[in-house]
Coordinates of C-alpha atoms and ligand atoms in Angstrom, one line a residue:
M131 CA 14.9 -27.0 5.1
G132 CA 16.0 -23.2 5.0
E133 CA 13.9 -20.3 5.7
L134 CA 14.2 -17.4 3.6
R135 CA 12.8 -13.8 5.3
G136 CA 11.3 -10.9 3.0
V137 CA 7.9 -8.8 3.3
G138 CA 5.0 -10.7 2.5
I139 CA 2.5 -9.2 0.8
G140 CA -1.3 -10.3 2.1
L141 CA -1.5 -13.6 4.6
G142 CA -1.6 -16.4 1.2
V143 CA 0.3 -19.3 1.4
A144 CA 1.3 -21.2 -1.9
Q145 CA 3.4 -24.2 -3.0
G146 CA 5.6 -25.1 -6.2
P147 CA 8.7 -25.2 -8.3
I148 CA 10.2 -22.1 -8.7
A149 CA 10.6 -20.5 -12.6
R150 CA 13.1 -17.6 -12.7
M151 CA 12.5 -14.3 -14.0
A152 CA 15.0 -14.1 -17.0
E153 CA 18.4 -11.9 -16.3
P154 CA 17.8 -8.3 -17.9
L155 CA 19.6 -7.5 -21.2
P156 CA 23.4 -7.3 -20.7
A157 CA 24.1 -3.2 -20.9
P158 CA 25.0 -1.6 -24.3
K159 CA 28.6 -0.5 -24.4
D160 CA 30.0 3.2 -25.0
E161 CA 30.3 3.0 -28.3
K162 CA 30.2 5.4 -30.9
S163 CA 27.3 5.1 -33.5
E164 CA 27.5 4.0 -36.9
R165 CA 24.7 5.7 -38.1
S166 CA 23.6 9.6 -38.6
L167 CA 22.1 11.7 -36.2
D168 CA 19.2 11.7 -37.6
D169 CA 18.9 7.8 -38.2
E170 CA 19.7 7.4 -34.4
T171 CA 17.5 9.7 -33.4
A172 CA 14.4 8.3 -35.4
R173 CA 15.5 5.5 -34.3
V174 CA 14.8 5.6 -30.7
K175 CA 11.6 8.3 -31.4
D176 CA 10.3 5.1 -32.9
A177 CA 11.5 2.6 -30.4
V178 CA 9.7 4.6 -27.2
A179 CA 6.8 5.4 -29.2
A180 CA 5.9 1.8 -29.3
V181 CA 6.7 0.6 -25.9
A182 CA 4.8 3.7 -24.7
R183 CA 2.1 2.7 -26.9
E184 CA 2.6 -1.3 -25.9
L185 CA 2.6 -0.3 -21.9
E186 CA -1.1 2.1 -22.8
E187 CA -2.2 -1.4 -24.3
R188 CA -1.2 -4.0 -21.9
G189 CA -2.6 -1.4 -19.3
A190 CA -6.1 -1.0 -21.2
Q191 CA -6.5 -4.9 -21.1
A192 CA -5.2 -5.0 -17.7
G193 CA -7.6 -2.3 -16.0
G194 CA -7.8 -1.5 -12.8
A195 CA -4.3 -0.4 -11.0
A196 CA -2.7 -2.1 -13.5
R197 CA -3.6 0.7 -15.8
D198 CA -3.1 3.5 -13.8
V199 CA 0.4 2.0 -13.4
L200 CA 1.5 1.4 -16.6
E201 CA -0.1 4.8 -17.7
A202 CA 2.0 6.3 -15.5
Q203 CA 5.0 4.1 -16.9
A204 CA 4.1 5.4 -20.7
M205 CA 4.3 8.7 -19.6
M206 CA 8.0 8.2 -18.1
A207 CA 9.1 6.8 -21.2
E208 CA 8.1 9.4 -23.2
D209 CA 8.9 12.5 -20.5
P210 CA 10.5 15.4 -22.0
S211 CA 13.8 16.0 -19.8
L212 CA 14.4 12.1 -20.2
E213 CA 14.8 12.9 -24.2
A214 CA 16.4 15.9 -24.0
E215 CA 18.7 13.6 -21.2
V216 CA 18.9 11.1 -24.6
A217 CA 19.3 13.3 -27.8
T218 CA 22.6 14.9 -25.6
R219 CA 24.3 11.4 -26.1
L220 CA 23.3 10.9 -29.5
Q221 CA 24.7 14.6 -30.4
A222 CA 27.9 13.2 -28.7
G223 CA 27.5 10.6 -31.0
K224 CA 26.6 7.4 -28.6
T225 CA 24.7 4.6 -30.3
G226 CA 20.8 4.6 -29.4
E227 CA 20.7 1.7 -27.3
F228 CA 24.0 2.9 -25.0
A229 CA 22.1 6.6 -24.7
V230 CA 18.9 5.3 -23.7
H231 CA 20.4 2.8 -21.4
D232 CA 23.2 6.1 -19.5
A233 CA 19.8 8.6 -19.4
F234 CA 17.6 6.0 -17.7
A235 CA 20.2 5.3 -15.4
S236 CA 20.9 8.3 -14.4
F237 CA 17.1 9.1 -14.0
R238 CA 17.1 5.9 -12.2
D239 CA 20.0 7.3 -10.0
Q240 CA 18.3 10.3 -9.0
L241 CA 15.0 9.0 -8.3
S242 CA 16.4 5.7 -5.9
A243 CA 18.3 8.4 -3.9
M244 CA 15.2 10.1 -3.2
G245 CA 13.7 7.2 -1.4
G246 CA 10.0 6.2 -0.1
Y247 CA 7.2 5.7 -2.8
L248 CA 9.0 7.6 -5.8
G249 CA 12.8 5.3 -5.1
E250 CA 10.8 2.5 -5.3
R251 CA 9.7 3.5 -8.7
A252 CA 12.8 3.6 -10.0
A253 CA 12.2 -0.1 -11.0
D254 CA 9.5 0.9 -13.1
L255 CA 11.7 3.0 -14.9
D256 CA 14.5 0.3 -15.7
D257 CA 11.7 -1.9 -17.0
V258 CA 10.8 1.4 -19.4
A259 CA 14.8 1.6 -20.7
Q260 CA 15.1 -2.9 -21.2
R261 CA 12.1 -2.8 -23.1
V262 CA 13.2 0.1 -25.2
I263 CA 16.6 -1.4 -25.9
A264 CA 15.4 -4.5 -26.6
N265 CA 13.0 -2.8 -29.5
L266 CA 16.2 -1.0 -30.7
R267 CA 18.5 -4.4 -30.5
G268 CA 15.1 -6.5 -32.4
V269 CA 14.6 -9.0 -29.5
P270 CA 11.9 -9.6 -26.9
A271 CA 11.7 -8.1 -23.9
P272 CA 12.8 -9.9 -20.7
G273 CA 9.6 -11.2 -19.1
V274 CA 7.8 -13.9 -17.5
P275 CA 8.8 -17.4 -17.9
E276 CA 6.1 -19.6 -19.9
P277 CA 7.1 -22.9 -17.9
G278 CA 4.2 -25.0 -19.1
H279 CA 3.3 -25.6 -16.0
P280 CA 1.9 -23.8 -12.7
F281 CA 5.1 -21.9 -10.7
V282 CA 6.6 -19.8 -8.1
L283 CA 7.9 -16.7 -10.1
V284 CA 11.3 -15.5 -8.5
A285 CA 12.6 -12.7 -9.9
K286 CA 14.7 -9.6 -8.7
D287 CA 11.9 -7.1 -8.9
L288 CA 8.3 -7.5 -11.4
A289 CA 7.9 -4.3 -13.7
P290 CA 4.4 -3.5 -13.7
A291 CA 4.0 -4.6 -17.0
D292 CA 5.0 -8.2 -16.0
T293 CA 2.4 -8.3 -12.9
A294 CA -0.4 -6.9 -14.6
L295 CA -0.9 -9.4 -16.9
L296 CA 0.4 -12.4 -15.3
D297 CA -1.3 -15.6 -15.8
L298 CA -3.0 -16.1 -12.2
D299 CA -3.7 -20.2 -13.3
M300 CA -0.2 -19.8 -13.4
V301 CA 1.6 -17.9 -11.4
L302 CA 1.6 -19.9 -7.8
A303 CA 3.5 -17.3 -5.9
L304 CA 6.0 -14.1 -6.7
V305 CA 9.1 -14.0 -4.2
T306 CA 11.4 -10.7 -5.3
S307 CA 14.6 -10.2 -4.1
E308 CA 14.3 -6.3 -4.1
G309 CA 11.6 -4.1 -4.0
G310 CA 9.3 -2.9 -0.2
P311 CA 6.1 -2.9 0.9
T312 CA 4.7 -0.2 -1.4
S313 CA 7.0 -1.7 -4.0
H314 CA 4.1 -1.5 -7.3
T315 CA 5.0 -5.2 -7.2
A316 CA 3.6 -5.5 -3.9
I317 CA 0.6 -2.7 -4.6
L318 CA -0.6 -4.9 -7.5
A319 CA 0.1 -8.2 -5.7
R320 CA -2.3 -7.4 -2.9
E321 CA -5.2 -6.0 -5.4
K322 CA -5.1 -9.4 -7.1
S323 CA -4.6 -11.5 -4.0
I324 CA -1.5 -12.6 -5.5
V325 CA 0.9 -14.8 -2.3
A326 CA 3.9 -13.0 -2.2
V327 CA 7.2 -12.3 -0.4
V328 CA 9.6 -8.8 -1.7
G329 CA 13.0 -8.1 -1.0
V330 CA 13.8 -11.4 0.1
T331 CA 17.6 -10.6 -0.4
D332 CA 18.8 -14.5 -0.4
A333 CA 16.0 -15.5 -3.2
T334 CA 19.1 -14.9 -5.7
G335 CA 20.2 -18.7 -4.9
L336 CA 16.8 -20.0 -5.5
A337 CA 17.0 -22.1 -8.5
D338 CA 14.7 -23.1 -11.5
G339 CA 12.4 -26.5 -10.7
D340 CA 12.9 -26.2 -6.6
T341 CA 10.2 -26.6 -4.9
V342 CA 8.9 -23.6 -2.3
I343 CA 6.7 -22.5 0.1
V344 CA 5.6 -19.1 0.1
D345 CA 4.0 -17.9 3.2
A346 CA 3.2 -14.2 3.3
A347 CA 1.7 -14.3 6.6
K348 CA 4.7 -15.0 7.8
G349 CA 7.0 -13.4 5.2
V350 CA 9.0 -16.3 4.8
V351 CA 10.1 -18.7 2.0
T352 CA 10.6 -22.3 2.8
T353 CA 13.8 -24.5 0.9
D354 CA 13.6 -28.4 0.9
P355 CA 10.3 -28.2 2.7
T356 CA 9.3 -31.8 4.5
D357 CA 5.8 -33.6 3.0
D358 CA 4.7 -32.8 6.7
E359 CA 5.2 -29.1 5.8
L360 CA 4.2 -29.1 2.3
A361 CA 1.0 -31.2 3.9
Q362 CA 0.2 -28.0 6.4
A363 CA 1.2 -25.3 4.4
Q364 CA -1.6 -27.0 1.6
N365 CA -4.1 -27.0 4.4
R366 CA -4.1 -23.6 5.0
A367 CA -4.6 -22.6 1.4
D368 CA -7.5 -24.4 1.3
E369 CA -8.3 -23.1 4.9
R370 CA -8.3 -19.7 3.1
K371 CA -9.8 -20.5 0.0
S372 CA -12.9 -22.0 1.6
A373 CA -13.1 -18.6 4.1
A374 CA -12.9 -16.6 1.3
S375 CA -16.1 -18.3 -0.6
A376 CA -18.1 -18.5 3.1
P377 CA -21.0 -16.4 3.1
L378 CA -20.5 -12.7 3.4
T379 CA -21.9 -11.9 6.6
P380 CA -21.2 -8.9 8.6
G381 CA -18.8 -8.4 10.6
A382 CA -19.0 -10.1 14.2
L383 CA -17.7 -12.5 17.4
S384 CA -19.1 -16.2 18.3
D385 CA -20.8 -14.0 20.8
G386 CA -22.6 -12.3 18.5
T387 CA -21.1 -9.1 19.6
A388 CA -20.7 -7.0 16.5
I389 CA -17.1 -5.8 14.8
P390 CA -18.2 -3.6 11.4
L391 CA -16.0 -4.7 8.7
L392 CA -14.7 -1.8 6.8
A393 CA -13.0 -1.3 3.7
N394 CA -9.8 1.0 3.3
L395 CA -9.9 2.5 -0.2
G396 CA -7.8 5.0 -2.0
K397 CA -10.4 6.0 -4.9
P398 CA -14.0 5.9 -5.8
E399 CA -13.2 3.2 -8.6
A400 CA -12.6 1.0 -6.0
A401 CA -16.2 0.5 -4.0
A402 CA -17.8 -1.7 -6.2
Q403 CA -14.8 -4.8 -5.4
A404 CA -15.0 -3.9 -1.8
V405 CA -18.9 -3.6 -1.5
E406 CA -18.6 -7.1 -3.5
L407 CA -16.0 -8.4 -0.6
G408 CA -19.1 -7.7 2.1
A409 CA -17.5 -4.3 2.8
E410 CA -20.0 -2.7 5.6
G411 CA -18.5 1.1 4.3
V412 CA -15.3 2.4 4.6
G413 CA -13.1 2.9 7.7
L414 CA -10.6 5.1 6.0
F415 CA -10.7 7.0 2.3
R416 CA -7.1 8.2 1.4
T417 CA -8.1 11.3 0.1
E418 CA -4.4 12.0 -1.3
F419 CA -4.1 9.1 -3.0
L420 CA -6.6 11.3 -5.8
F421 CA -4.0 14.3 -6.0
L422 CA -0.6 12.4 -5.9
S423 CA 0.5 13.9 -9.0
S424 CA -1.4 16.8 -9.1
S425 CA 1.3 19.9 -8.6
Q426 CA -1.7 22.1 -8.0
A427 CA -4.5 21.6 -5.2
P428 CA -7.6 20.1 -6.8
T429 CA -10.9 22.5 -7.1
V430 CA -13.6 21.7 -4.6
E431 CA -15.8 20.9 -8.4
Q432 CA -13.1 18.2 -8.5
Q433 CA -13.4 16.9 -5.3
R434 CA -16.7 17.1 -4.8
E435 CA -17.4 14.5 -7.5
S436 CA -15.1 12.4 -6.8
Y437 CA -16.8 11.9 -2.9
T438 CA -20.2 12.1 -4.2
K439 CA -19.3 9.0 -5.9
L440 CA -17.6 7.4 -2.9
L441 CA -20.6 8.1 -0.8
Q442 CA -23.1 6.8 -3.8
A443 CA -21.1 3.6 -3.4
F444 CA -22.5 2.9 -0.1
P445 CA -26.3 4.8 0.7
G446 CA -27.0 4.2 4.6
Q447 CA -23.6 2.9 5.6
K448 CA -20.5 4.2 7.1
V449 CA -17.9 6.1 5.1
V450 CA -14.9 7.6 7.0
V451 CA -12.9 9.9 4.7
R452 CA -9.7 11.4 5.7
A453 CA -8.6 14.8 5.2
L454 CA -5.6 15.4 3.1
D455 CA -2.8 13.0 4.6
A456 CA 0.2 15.1 3.1
G457 CA 4.1 14.6 3.3
A458 CA 6.9 11.6 4.1
D459 CA 5.3 8.9 2.0
K460 CA 2.9 10.5 0.9
P461 CA 4.1 13.4 -1.1
L462 CA 1.7 16.8 -2.1
A463 CA 3.7 19.4 -3.4
F464 CA 0.9 21.5 -3.3
L465 CA 0.9 21.3 0.7
N466 CA 3.7 21.2 1.5
D467 CA 7.3 20.7 -1.2
A468 CA 9.8 22.0 1.7
H469 CA 12.6 19.8 1.7
E470 CA 13.0 18.4 5.2
E471 CA 15.8 16.1 7.3
N472 CA 12.9 14.1 8.5
P473 CA 9.9 13.9 6.9
A474 CA 7.6 11.9 9.1
L475 CA 8.9 13.7 11.8
G476 CA 7.6 17.0 9.8
L477 CA 5.4 19.5 8.4
R478 CA 2.5 16.9 7.8
G479 CA -1.5 15.5 7.9
L480 CA -2.7 17.7 10.3
R481 CA 0.0 20.0 10.4
A482 CA 0.2 20.5 6.5
L483 CA -3.3 21.4 6.2
R484 CA -3.3 23.8 8.7
A485 CA -0.3 25.6 7.1
S486 CA -2.9 25.9 4.2
E487 CA -6.0 25.9 5.8
D488 CA -8.4 27.4 2.7
I489 CA -7.2 23.7 1.2
L490 CA -8.8 22.1 4.5
R491 CA -11.5 24.6 4.2
E492 CA -12.1 23.3 0.4
Q493 CA -12.0 20.0 1.2
L494 CA -14.7 20.4 4.0
T495 CA -16.7 22.1 1.3
A496 CA -17.1 19.4 -0.8
L497 CA -17.1 16.4 1.2
A498 CA -20.4 18.7 2.5
E499 CA -22.2 19.2 -0.4
A500 CA -20.9 15.6 -1.8
D501 CA -22.9 14.8 2.2
A502 CA -25.6 16.4 1.0
A503 CA -26.0 14.8 -2.3
T504 CA -26.1 11.4 -0.9
D505 CA -27.6 8.8 1.7
A506 CA -24.0 7.7 3.2
D507 CA -23.4 8.7 7.2
L508 CA -20.6 10.7 6.3
W509 CA -17.7 10.4 9.1
V510 CA -14.3 13.1 8.1
M511 CA -11.4 12.6 10.3
A512 CA -8.2 14.3 9.8
P513 CA -4.2 12.4 10.3
M514 CA -1.4 12.8 12.5
V515 CA -2.9 14.0 14.9
S516 CA -0.7 14.9 18.0
T517 CA -2.3 17.0 20.5
V518 CA -5.3 17.9 22.5
E519 CA -5.6 21.3 20.6
E520 CA -5.0 20.1 17.4
T521 CA -8.4 17.8 17.6
E522 CA -10.2 21.1 18.9
Y523 CA -8.9 23.0 16.3
F524 CA -10.1 20.1 13.7
V525 CA -13.6 19.4 15.4
A526 CA -14.0 23.1 15.3
L527 CA -13.5 24.0 11.6
A528 CA -15.1 20.6 10.7
R529 CA -18.7 21.7 12.7
E530 CA -18.1 24.9 10.7
Y531 CA -18.8 23.0 7.3
G532 CA -21.7 21.1 9.2
I533 CA -19.9 17.6 9.3
K534 CA -22.0 15.9 11.5
T535 CA -19.6 13.2 12.7
A536 CA -16.0 14.6 13.2
G537 CA -12.8 12.7 14.6
V538 CA -9.0 11.7 14.6
M539 CA -6.5 9.2 13.8
V540 CA -4.1 7.9 16.7
E541 CA -1.3 7.6 14.5
V542 CA 1.2 9.3 17.3
P543 CA 1.7 7.9 21.2
S544 CA 0.5 11.4 22.3
S545 CA -2.6 11.1 21.2
A546 CA -2.8 7.6 22.4
L547 CA -1.5 8.2 25.8
L548 CA -4.1 11.2 26.1
A549 CA -6.4 9.4 24.2
D550 CA -9.4 10.1 27.5
H551 CA -8.8 14.1 26.4
V552 CA -9.2 13.5 23.2
L553 CA -12.0 11.4 22.6
K554 CA -13.9 14.1 24.8
V555 CA -13.4 16.2 22.2
A556 CA -13.8 14.2 19.0
D557 CA -16.5 12.1 17.8
F558 CA -14.6 9.2 17.1
A559 CA -11.2 7.7 16.8
S560 CA -9.6 5.6 14.0
I561 CA -6.3 4.3 15.3
G562 CA -3.6 4.2 12.4
T563 CA -0.9 1.5 13.7
N564 CA 1.0 1.4 10.1
D565 CA 2.0 5.4 12.4
L566 CA 1.8 4.4 15.6
T567 CA 4.2 1.5 15.2
Q568 CA 6.5 3.4 13.2
Y569 CA 6.6 6.9 16.1
T570 CA 6.6 3.9 18.8
L571 CA 9.2 2.5 17.6
A572 CA 11.0 5.5 16.1
A573 CA 11.8 2.5 12.7
D574 CA 10.9 4.6 9.1
R575 CA 8.3 2.7 8.1
L576 CA 9.4 3.2 4.6
L577 CA 12.9 1.9 5.6
G578 CA 14.1 -1.8 4.6
S579 CA 17.1 -1.5 7.2
V580 CA 14.6 -0.8 10.0
S581 CA 11.4 -3.3 8.7
S582 CA 12.0 -5.6 11.9
F583 CA 10.7 -2.8 14.1
Q584 CA 8.0 -2.1 12.0
D585 CA 5.7 -4.8 14.1
P586 CA 2.3 -3.7 15.2
W587 CA 2.9 -7.1 17.3
H588 CA 4.9 -5.3 19.6
P589 CA 3.7 -5.1 23.2
A590 CA 4.5 -1.6 23.5
V591 CA 2.3 -0.3 20.3
L592 CA -0.8 -2.4 21.9
R593 CA -0.4 -1.0 25.1
L594 CA -1.3 2.6 23.2
I595 CA -3.9 0.8 21.8
A596 CA -5.4 -0.5 24.7
E597 CA -5.0 2.8 26.3
T598 CA -7.5 4.1 23.5
G599 CA -9.7 1.3 23.6
Q600 CA -10.2 2.5 27.2
A601 CA -11.2 6.0 26.5
G602 CA -13.1 5.0 23.7
Q603 CA -15.6 3.1 26.4
A604 CA -14.8 5.6 28.7
N605 CA -16.2 8.1 27.0
G606 CA -18.8 6.3 25.2
K607 CA -17.0 6.8 21.4
P608 CA -16.0 4.4 18.8
V609 CA -12.7 3.5 18.6
G610 CA -11.9 2.0 14.7
I611 CA -8.6 0.0 13.8
C612 CA -7.5 1.2 9.3
G613 CA -3.6 0.3 9.6
E614 CA -2.5 -2.6 7.9
A615 CA -2.6 -4.6 11.8
A616 CA -6.4 -4.8 11.1
A617 CA -5.8 -7.5 8.5
D618 CA -3.9 -9.7 10.3
P619 CA -6.8 -12.4 11.8
L620 CA -5.3 -13.3 14.8
L621 CA -4.3 -9.6 15.4
A622 CA -7.5 -8.6 14.1
V623 CA -9.1 -10.2 17.4
V624 CA -6.2 -8.6 19.3
L625 CA -7.7 -5.2 18.7
V626 CA -11.1 -5.7 19.4
G627 CA -9.9 -7.4 22.5
L628 CA -8.1 -3.8 23.4
G629 CA -11.4 -1.9 22.6
A630 CA -11.6 -1.9 18.8
T631 CA -15.2 -1.1 18.1
S632 CA -15.0 -1.4 14.4
L633 CA -11.8 -2.7 11.6
S634 CA -10.9 -1.7 8.4
M635 CA -8.7 -3.1 5.7
A636 CA -8.0 -3.6 2.0
P637 CA -11.0 -5.5 0.7
T638 CA -9.5 -8.7 -0.3
A639 CA -8.1 -9.3 3.5
L640 CA -11.9 -9.4 4.9
A641 CA -12.8 -13.2 4.4
D642 CA -10.0 -14.1 6.0
V643 CA -10.7 -11.9 9.9
R644 CA -14.3 -12.9 9.0
A645 CA -14.0 -15.6 10.0
T646 CA -11.4 -15.6 11.8
L647 CA -13.5 -13.6 13.8
L648 CA -16.4 -16.1 14.2
D649 CA -13.8 -18.2 16.2
Y650 CA -14.1 -15.9 19.5
S651 CA -16.4 -14.7 22.2
L652 CA -15.1 -10.9 23.4
D653 CA -14.2 -12.8 26.5
D654 CA -12.1 -14.8 24.3
A655 CA -10.8 -11.9 22.6
R656 CA -9.9 -9.9 25.7
R657 CA -8.0 -13.1 27.1
I658 CA -5.9 -13.5 24.2
A659 CA -5.6 -9.7 24.0
Q660 CA -4.6 -9.9 27.9
A661 CA -1.5 -13.0 27.0
A662 CA -0.4 -10.4 24.4
L663 CA -0.2 -7.2 25.8
A664 CA 1.5 -8.8 28.9
A665 CA 4.7 -10.1 26.0
T666 CA 8.2 -7.8 26.0
D667 CA 8.5 -7.9 22.5
A668 CA 6.8 -8.1 19.3
A669 CA 8.0 -12.1 18.3
S670 CA 6.5 -13.2 21.9
A671 CA 3.5 -11.5 21.8
R672 CA 2.3 -13.5 18.7
S673 CA 3.4 -16.4 20.1
A674 CA 1.6 -16.3 23.5
A675 CA -1.7 -14.7 21.2
Q676 CA -1.6 -18.1 19.3
K677 CA -1.3 -20.1 22.1
A678 CA -4.3 -18.6 24.3
A679 CA -6.4 -18.6 21.0
G680 CA -5.9 -22.8 20.4
V681 CA -3.9 -22.1 17.1
Ligands
LIG253 C1 -1.6 4.2 9.1 O1 -0.8 5.0 9.7 O2 -2.0 3.2 9.9 C2 -3.4 4.6 8.4 C3 -4.1 3.8 8.0 O3 -2.8 5.8 7.3 P1 -1.7 5.9 5.9 O4 -1.5 4.6 6.2 O5 -2.6 6.1 5.0 O6 0.0 6.1 6.5
LIG254 MG1 -0.8 7.1 8.7

């Protein structure tokens, strides 16, 4: 047996034989075209248009997040500056195939160099180039294999066009050798609940037909598994299946303590699925996701419309909306487009909003108007707050607009350490474990080379959460969790044991967490949390919690 490590997406586990994605088309040679410039230009134009239309069609067929991704890819194909780059090469007498390959490759390198969210779009650009070149050559674009039986798909990285139309009856799991937790493969796998482990550098050695276990919860691909391991994996898969079909009861511990289970959303259209999966409200609405591609600040009307749609989906329920969180992994040009050496430590979150207070005021106006027009219980919070003074600033400003419940995110160690003061001012705190882990361990959450530090089980992170939980109890203020950590069922129990009063997560994670909470009382959760807190590193915290929880 061997273990290959990567980044697990979700918590699923699956097993089966491998089918590898076909290798990319060979790169076109740098050759002179025998056609006239007009003919070559027309060929390329037709090929690009055909690919763009095909991507749009695939998007329309797939719907949901896939449609947005594929439409963006179609726009990429027809981007005027790319067209100009291709034209320059055609004018130099190159073939259409080479001109497309070379122009797209130079754009790809520029995107990759940017890193983070934009860097991960580089794979999308590669896919568009491959499709255009295949069209020019009159051959099929490389795509998902069809071995005729269910399989574990192994690929370098999946293009959105492939992920969008995956036949979920056939694809048991995804393993990619490239791509990080924010790649499109990861985003779409999460949305479709596909078991996936991405960034498995050693996946290139996996061969067609070999049986593997793909364990997303551990981020591990097991090669040559024993019968015992296969049986255990099957048991876990069956347990998850029955948890997913369990009744949608409100989140609670075995002693009846209520722990509301809320959804993390990025657009109002995702509300319906969250409700279907039993979300009791929204714990984090990431407003910046609505405007990631805008160069200008959204208008009050645009925002009011989106927020109203969101609030309407949750009548009488709590909806926590976060003010625009610009910077680092979520660039918003209209809030901060300055080059910063360390953007995660720069003018981001509330700092950027304060520097453009009119934008923050407009957002609060839109939120207050949407609130007045609907029946949801609106809570508003500020991202990346690092001082008590910032808390006072935000809460006072929100009150000016009649926002009844104004809170802050605890994502920076300073806020956790001063949580007793922060929670005297704020109505609530919501702990963003993604950033809190990044800042506690000084490890960029977008950087693969330090991803092993990005583990919210680390006792240093747990201590900061405990500090915040205690401050919440002392002040009688709710403390929610809205980072990815809340989606890990056993860690969710630990978080409750540390004082979290609600948990918010990607809706597809709700069923697992709901089922696990029901296995433990509040006393159990506190005991398990203490075991994790006493550890010296993330791995031993996790195993101490497992031992205390009897799993
Ligand atoms: C977090 O940092 O944990 C969080 C929930 O915010 P985001 O992931 O959007 O930065
Ligand atoms: Mg954050």
